[in-house]
Amino acid sequence: MKGFKMDINSFGEISSSFSIDKINEFLNKNVEDKKLKDRDDLDTSEDEKE
């Protein structure tokens, strides 16, 4: 993610050069969620079609 910058201020608030929606979209495409990988009630084939 070129140009990505993240800062945490003295109050613990996170600010970023990208919107949270863009970050979540990137993570959803590139990172496997360990908590969800063994669930039988989720159909991952629908996610892969998008």
PDB file of N, CA, C and O in Angstrom:
ATOM      1  N   MET A   1       0.848  -1.166   0.000  1.00  0.00           N
ATOM      2  CA  MET A   1       0.000   0.000   0.000  1.00  0.00           C
ATOM      3  C   MET A   1       0.897   1.233   0.000  1.00  0.00           C
ATOM      4  O   MET A   1       1.284   1.731   1.054  1.00  0.00           O
ATOM      5  N   LYS A   2       1.183   1.694  -1.147  1.00  0.00           N
ATOM      6  CA  LYS A   2       2.058   2.840  -1.317  1.00  0.00           C
ATOM      7  C   LYS A   2       1.391   4.097  -0.764  1.00  0.00           C
ATOM      8  O   LYS A   2       0.224   4.357  -1.005  1.00  0.00           O
ATOM      9  N   GLY A   3       2.148   4.869  -0.010  1.00  0.00           N
ATOM     10  CA  GLY A   3       1.632   6.104   0.543  1.00  0.00           C
ATOM     11  C   GLY A   3       0.869   5.938   1.842  1.00  0.00           C
ATOM     12  O   GLY A   3       0.323   6.890   2.372  1.00  0.00           O
ATOM     13  N   PHE A   4       0.853   4.724   2.385  1.00  0.00           N
ATOM     14  CA  PHE A   4       0.115   4.462   3.627  1.00  0.00           C
ATOM     15  C   PHE A   4       0.898   5.011   4.814  1.00  0.00           C
ATOM     16  O   PHE A   4       2.076   4.762   4.969  1.00  0.00           O
ATOM     17  N   LYS A   5       0.226   5.783   5.633  1.00  0.00           N
ATOM     18  CA  LYS A   5       0.834   6.336   6.843  1.00  0.00           C
ATOM     19  C   LYS A   5      -0.169   6.247   7.975  1.00  0.00           C
ATOM     20  O   LYS A   5      -1.339   6.550   7.787  1.00  0.00           O
ATOM     21  N   MET A   6       0.298   5.804   9.138  1.00  0.00           N
ATOM     22  CA  MET A   6      -0.576   5.680  10.291  1.00  0.00           C
ATOM     23  C   MET A   6       0.114   6.299  11.502  1.00  0.00           C
ATOM     24  O   MET A   6       1.307   6.080  11.716  1.00  0.00           O
ATOM     25  N   ASP A   7      -0.631   7.085  12.267  1.00  0.00           N
ATOM     26  CA  ASP A   7      -0.101   7.732  13.466  1.00  0.00           C
ATOM     27  C   ASP A   7      -1.043   7.483  14.633  1.00  0.00           C
ATOM     28  O   ASP A   7      -2.254   7.333  14.454  1.00  0.00           O
ATOM     29  N   ILE A   8      -0.473   7.442  15.825  1.00  0.00           N
ATOM     30  CA  ILE A   8      -1.253   7.337  17.055  1.00  0.00           C
ATOM     31  C   ILE A   8      -0.901   8.549  17.911  1.00  0.00           C
ATOM     32  O   ILE A   8       0.265   8.763  18.240  1.00  0.00           O
ATOM     33  N   ASN A   9      -1.926   9.332  18.267  1.00  0.00           N
ATOM     34  CA  ASN A   9      -1.658  10.542  19.046  1.00  0.00           C
ATOM     35  C   ASN A   9      -1.561  10.222  20.539  1.00  0.00           C
ATOM     36  O   ASN A   9      -1.676   9.074  20.954  1.00  0.00           O
ATOM     37  N   SER A  10      -1.356  11.241  21.343  1.00  0.00           N
ATOM     38  CA  SER A  10      -1.154  11.052  22.789  1.00  0.00           C
ATOM     39  C   SER A  10      -2.400  10.531  23.496  1.00  0.00           C
ATOM     40  O   SER A  10      -2.318  10.041  24.620  1.00  0.00           O
ATOM     41  N   PHE A  11      -3.567  10.614  22.856  1.00  0.00           N
ATOM     42  CA  PHE A  11      -4.803  10.094  23.432  1.00  0.00           C
ATOM     43  C   PHE A  11      -5.082   8.660  22.978  1.00  0.00           C
ATOM     44  O   PHE A  11      -6.090   8.070  23.333  1.00  0.00           O
ATOM     45  N   GLY A  12      -4.194   8.095  22.142  1.00  0.00           N
ATOM     46  CA  GLY A  12      -4.374   6.731  21.650  1.00  0.00           C
ATOM     47  C   GLY A  12      -5.263   6.654  20.420  1.00  0.00           C
ATOM     48  O   GLY A  12      -5.630   5.567  19.991  1.00  0.00           O
ATOM     49  N   GLU A  13      -5.591   7.799  19.835  1.00  0.00           N
ATOM     50  CA  GLU A  13      -6.421   7.822  18.637  1.00  0.00           C
ATOM     51  C   GLU A  13      -5.556   7.555  17.411  1.00  0.00           C
ATOM     52  O   GLU A  13      -4.455   8.095  17.284  1.00  0.00           O
ATOM     53  N   ILE A  14      -6.059   6.728  16.522  1.00  0.00           N
ATOM     54  CA  ILE A  14      -5.332   6.362  15.313  1.00  0.00           C
ATOM     55  C   ILE A  14      -5.796   7.232  14.160  1.00  0.00           C
ATOM     56  O   ILE A  14      -6.996   7.382  13.934  1.00  0.00           O
ATOM     57  N   SER A  15      -4.850   7.802  13.444  1.00  0.00           N
ATOM     58  CA  SER A  15      -5.167   8.539  12.220  1.00  0.00           C
ATOM     59  C   SER A  15      -4.362   7.909  11.084  1.00  0.00           C
ATOM     60  O   SER A  15      -3.263   7.410  11.297  1.00  0.00           O
ATOM     61  N   SER A  16      -4.943   7.933   9.895  1.00  0.00           N
ATOM     62  CA  SER A  16      -4.328   7.261   8.766  1.00  0.00           C
ATOM     63  C   SER A  16      -4.482   8.088   7.498  1.00  0.00           C
ATOM     64  O   SER A  16      -5.403   8.890   7.372  1.00  0.00           O
ATOM     65  N   SER A  17      -3.592   7.838   6.546  1.00  0.00           N
ATOM     66  CA  SER A  17      -3.675   8.529   5.261  1.00  0.00           C
ATOM     67  C   SER A  17      -4.726   7.896   4.351  1.00  0.00           C
ATOM     68  O   SER A  17      -5.067   8.465   3.324  1.00  0.00           O
ATOM     69  N   PHE A  18      -5.247   6.716   4.716  1.00  0.00           N
ATOM     70  CA  PHE A  18      -6.308   6.048   3.966  1.00  0.00           C
ATOM     71  C   PHE A  18      -7.566   5.961   4.824  1.00  0.00           C
ATOM     72  O   PHE A  18      -7.480   5.883   6.052  1.00  0.00           O
ATOM     73  N   SER A  19      -8.720   5.915   4.172  1.00  0.00           N
ATOM     74  CA  SER A  19      -9.964   5.753   4.921  1.00  0.00           C
ATOM     75  C   SER A  19     -10.038   4.331   5.485  1.00  0.00           C
ATOM     76  O   SER A  19      -9.434   3.403   4.946  1.00  0.00           O
ATOM     77  N   ILE A  20     -10.778   4.164   6.555  1.00  0.00           N
ATOM     78  CA  ILE A  20     -10.925   2.848   7.177  1.00  0.00           C
ATOM     79  C   ILE A  20     -11.566   1.852   6.217  1.00  0.00           C
ATOM     80  O   ILE A  20     -11.233   0.670   6.229  1.00  0.00           O
ATOM     81  N   ASP A  21     -12.457   2.321   5.349  1.00  0.00           N
ATOM     82  CA  ASP A  21     -13.083   1.435   4.367  1.00  0.00           C
ATOM     83  C   ASP A  21     -12.057   0.888   3.383  1.00  0.00           C
ATOM     84  O   ASP A  21     -12.095  -0.287   3.026  1.00  0.00           O
ATOM     85  N   LYS A  22     -11.133   1.728   2.961  1.00  0.00           N
ATOM     86  CA  LYS A  22     -10.087   1.293   2.021  1.00  0.00           C
ATOM     87  C   LYS A  22      -9.139   0.300   2.700  1.00  0.00           C
ATOM     88  O   LYS A  22      -8.714  -0.687   2.104  1.00  0.00           O
ATOM     89  N   ILE A  23      -8.806   0.554   3.963  1.00  0.00           N
ATOM     90  CA  ILE A  23      -7.946  -0.363   4.719  1.00  0.00           C
ATOM     91  C   ILE A  23      -8.641  -1.709   4.896  1.00  0.00           C
ATOM     92  O   ILE A  23      -8.031  -2.766   4.683  1.00  0.00           O
ATOM     93  N   ASN A  24      -9.929  -1.697   5.277  1.00  0.00           N
ATOM     94  CA  ASN A  24     -10.676  -2.943   5.454  1.00  0.00           C
ATOM     95  C   ASN A  24     -10.795  -3.717   4.147  1.00  0.00           C
ATOM     96  O   ASN A  24     -10.695  -4.945   4.138  1.00  0.00           O
ATOM     97  N   GLU A  25     -11.008  -3.029   3.044  1.00  0.00           N
ATOM     98  CA  GLU A  25     -11.090  -3.684   1.737  1.00  0.00           C
ATOM     99  C   GLU A  25      -9.771  -4.391   1.415  1.00  0.00           C
ATOM    100  O   GLU A  25      -9.761  -5.542   0.977  1.00  0.00           O
ATOM    101  N   PHE A  26      -8.645  -3.732   1.661  1.00  0.00           N
ATOM    102  CA  PHE A  26      -7.336  -4.319   1.439  1.00  0.00           C
ATOM    103  C   PHE A  26      -7.141  -5.549   2.326  1.00  0.00           C
ATOM    104  O   PHE A  26      -6.688  -6.600   1.865  1.00  0.00           O
ATOM    105  N   LEU A  27      -7.466  -5.426   3.606  1.00  0.00           N
ATOM    106  CA  LEU A  27      -7.290  -6.541   4.535  1.00  0.00           C
ATOM    107  C   LEU A  27      -8.176  -7.728   4.169  1.00  0.00           C
ATOM    108  O   LEU A  27      -7.745  -8.883   4.242  1.00  0.00           O
ATOM    109  N   ASN A  28      -9.412  -7.470   3.777  1.00  0.00           N
ATOM    110  CA  ASN A  28     -10.322  -8.541   3.392  1.00  0.00           C
ATOM    111  C   ASN A  28      -9.798  -9.318   2.195  1.00  0.00           C
ATOM    112  O   ASN A  28      -9.977 -10.535   2.103  1.00  0.00           O
ATOM    113  N   LYS A  29      -9.148  -8.636   1.270  1.00  0.00           N
ATOM    114  CA  LYS A  29      -8.624  -9.298   0.078  1.00  0.00           C
ATOM    115  C   LYS A  29      -7.316 -10.033   0.327  1.00  0.00           C
ATOM    116  O   LYS A  29      -7.015 -11.014  -0.338  1.00  0.00           O
ATOM    117  N   ASN A  30      -6.512  -9.570   1.303  1.00  0.00           N
ATOM    118  CA  ASN A  30      -5.143 -10.051   1.436  1.00  0.00           C
ATOM    119  C   ASN A  30      -4.813 -10.801   2.726  1.00  0.00           C
ATOM    120  O   ASN A  30      -3.725 -11.367   2.817  1.00  0.00           O
ATOM    121  N   VAL A  31      -5.715 -10.794   3.700  1.00  0.00           N
ATOM    122  CA  VAL A  31      -5.413 -11.416   4.989  1.00  0.00           C
ATOM    123  C   VAL A  31      -6.524 -12.390   5.360  1.00  0.00           C
ATOM    124  O   VAL A  31      -7.699 -12.032   5.343  1.00  0.00           O
ATOM    125  N   GLU A  32      -6.138 -13.619   5.691  1.00  0.00           N
ATOM    126  CA  GLU A  32      -7.115 -14.620   6.116  1.00  0.00           C
ATOM    127  C   GLU A  32      -7.490 -14.376   7.576  1.00  0.00           C
ATOM    128  O   GLU A  32      -6.619 -14.174   8.424  1.00  0.00           O
ATOM    129  N   ASP A  33      -8.780 -14.379   7.871  1.00  0.00           N
ATOM    130  CA  ASP A  33      -9.245 -14.181   9.239  1.00  0.00           C
ATOM    131  C   ASP A  33      -9.199 -15.525   9.959  1.00  0.00           C
ATOM    132  O   ASP A  33      -9.991 -16.421   9.679  1.00  0.00           O
ATOM    133  N   LYS A  34      -8.270 -15.660  10.899  1.00  0.00           N
ATOM    134  CA  LYS A  34      -8.069 -16.929  11.603  1.00  0.00           C
ATOM    135  C   LYS A  34      -9.300 -17.352  12.396  1.00  0.00           C
ATOM    136  O   LYS A  34      -9.549 -18.526  12.572  1.00  0.00           O
ATOM    137  N   LYS A  35     -10.082 -16.384  12.868  1.00  0.00           N
ATOM    138  CA  LYS A  35     -11.278 -16.704  13.663  1.00  0.00           C
ATOM    139  C   LYS A  35     -12.384 -17.294  12.801  1.00  0.00           C
ATOM    140  O   LYS A  35     -13.225 -18.017  13.295  1.00  0.00           O
ATOM    141  N   LEU A  36     -12.392 -16.978  11.507  1.00  0.00           N
ATOM    142  CA  LEU A  36     -13.483 -17.412  10.650  1.00  0.00           C
ATOM    143  C   LEU A  36     -13.133 -18.601   9.765  1.00  0.00           C
ATOM    144  O   LEU A  36     -14.021 -19.206   9.175  1.00  0.00           O
ATOM    145  N   LYS A  37     -11.874 -18.989   9.671  1.00  0.00           N
ATOM    146  CA  LYS A  37     -11.474 -19.994   8.694  1.00  0.00           C
ATOM    147  C   LYS A  37     -12.064 -21.381   8.953  1.00  0.00           C
ATOM    148  O   LYS A  37     -12.256 -22.131   8.016  1.00  0.00           O
ATOM    149  N   ASP A  38     -12.375 -21.737  10.190  1.00  0.00           N
ATOM    150  CA  ASP A  38     -12.897 -23.068  10.490  1.00  0.00           C
ATOM    151  C   ASP A  38     -14.406 -23.104  10.686  1.00  0.00           C
ATOM    152  O   ASP A  38     -14.947 -24.127  11.087  1.00  0.00           O
ATOM    153  N   ARG A  39     -15.094 -22.017  10.377  1.00  0.00           N
ATOM    154  CA  ARG A  39     -16.544 -22.000  10.565  1.00  0.00           C
ATOM    155  C   ARG A  39     -17.236 -22.682   9.408  1.00  0.00           C
ATOM    156  O   ARG A  39     -16.939 -22.423   8.246  1.00  0.00           O
ATOM    157  N   ASP A  40     -18.178 -23.564   9.736  1.00  0.00           N
ATOM    158  CA  ASP A  40     -18.932 -24.303   8.720  1.00  0.00           C
ATOM    159  C   ASP A  40     -20.104 -23.500   8.177  1.00  0.00           C
ATOM    160  O   ASP A  40     -20.602 -23.794   7.094  1.00  0.00           O
ATOM    161  N   ASP A  41     -20.556 -22.491   8.915  1.00  0.00           N
ATOM    162  CA  ASP A  41     -21.747 -21.744   8.508  1.00  0.00           C
ATOM    163  C   ASP A  41     -21.455 -20.607   7.532  1.00  0.00           C
ATOM    164  O   ASP A  41     -22.366 -19.918   7.088  1.00  0.00           O
ATOM    165  N   LEU A  42     -20.190 -20.428   7.163  1.00  0.00           N
ATOM    166  CA  LEU A  42     -19.831 -19.377   6.206  1.00  0.00           C
ATOM    167  C   LEU A  42     -19.458 -20.002   4.875  1.00  0.00           C
ATOM    168  O   LEU A  42     -18.704 -20.957   4.808  1.00  0.00           O
ATOM    169  N   ASP A  43     -19.978 -19.439   3.799  1.00  0.00           N
ATOM    170  CA  ASP A  43     -19.661 -19.914   2.456  1.00  0.00           C
ATOM    171  C   ASP A  43     -18.669 -18.944   1.834  1.00  0.00           C
ATOM    172  O   ASP A  43     -19.035 -17.854   1.411  1.00  0.00           O
ATOM    173  N   THR A  44     -17.403 -19.329   1.752  1.00  0.00           N
ATOM    174  CA  THR A  44     -16.370 -18.438   1.234  1.00  0.00           C
ATOM    175  C   THR A  44     -16.409 -18.329  -0.286  1.00  0.00           C
ATOM    176  O   THR A  44     -15.827 -17.425  -0.848  1.00  0.00           O
ATOM    177  N   SER A  45     -17.102 -19.213  -0.956  1.00  0.00           N
ATOM    178  CA  SER A  45     -17.123 -19.163  -2.423  1.00  0.00           C
ATOM    179  C   SER A  45     -17.822 -17.894  -2.915  1.00  0.00           C
ATOM    180  O   SER A  45     -17.483 -17.369  -3.956  1.00  0.00           O
ATOM    181  N   GLU A  46     -18.776 -17.365  -2.156  1.00  0.00           N
ATOM    182  CA  GLU A  46     -19.454 -16.128  -2.541  1.00  0.00           C
ATOM    183  C   GLU A  46     -18.487 -14.957  -2.475  1.00  0.00           C
ATOM    184  O   GLU A  46     -18.496 -14.081  -3.321  1.00  0.00           O
ATOM    185  N   ASP A  47     -17.612 -14.938  -1.479  1.00  0.00           N
ATOM    186  CA  ASP A  47     -16.632 -13.864  -1.347  1.00  0.00           C
ATOM    187  C   ASP A  47     -15.620 -13.906  -2.467  1.00  0.00           C
ATOM    188  O   ASP A  47     -15.160 -12.877  -2.943  1.00  0.00           O
ATOM    189  N   GLU A  48     -15.241 -15.090  -2.904  1.00  0.00           N
ATOM    190  CA  GLU A  48     -14.231 -15.224  -3.949  1.00  0.00           C
ATOM    191  C   GLU A  48     -14.757 -14.788  -5.302  1.00  0.00           C
ATOM    192  O   GLU A  48     -13.996 -14.419  -6.178  1.00  0.00           O
ATOM    193  N   LYS A  49     -16.081 -14.805  -5.516  1.00  0.00           N
ATOM    194  CA  LYS A  49     -16.667 -14.406  -6.790  1.00  0.00           C
ATOM    195  C   LYS A  49     -16.553 -12.924  -7.032  1.00  0.00           C
ATOM    196  O   LYS A  49     -16.516 -12.462  -8.146  1.00  0.00           O
ATOM    197  N   GLU A  50     -16.518 -12.119  -5.947  1.00  0.00           N
ATOM    198  CA  GLU A  50     -16.482 -10.656  -6.065  1.00  0.00           C
ATOM    199  C   GLU A  50     -15.186 -10.185  -6.531  1.00  0.00           C
ATOM    200  O   GLU A  50     -14.276 -10.151  -6.853  1.00  0.00           O
TER     201      GLU A  50
END
